[in-house]
C-alpha angles and dihedrals in degrees: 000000000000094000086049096051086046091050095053097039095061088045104046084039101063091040088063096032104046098060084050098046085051098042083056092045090053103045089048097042109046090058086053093050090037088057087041093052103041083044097055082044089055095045090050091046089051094044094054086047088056093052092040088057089046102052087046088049090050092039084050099053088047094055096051087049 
């Protein structure tokens, strides 16, 4: 009876645990990923900006010489 009650127990555990364990995954990980990947759009935008300004700054100085 006890190996019985052991044998059920790991096997009905994990089915209930497991959906839990990935909804929290997910709902913790996709903000993460979401701020990562705003932040990675925002670094490549200024960074565009940046090079924009530079090669207005160089045409200009050109242009007065």
């Amino acid at each position: 009876m006890k190996e019985v009650e052991l044998n059920h127990s790991p096997l009905a555990l994990p089915d209930k645990i497991i959906p839990e364990y990935k909804q929290t995954i997910i709902k913790e990980d996709l903000p993460r990923t979401d701020e990562v990947f705003s932040l990675q759009l925002l670094m490549i935008g200024f960074l565009i900006l940046v090079l924009f300004l530079l090669t207005n700054v160089g045409l200009y100085k050109k242009k007065a010489e």
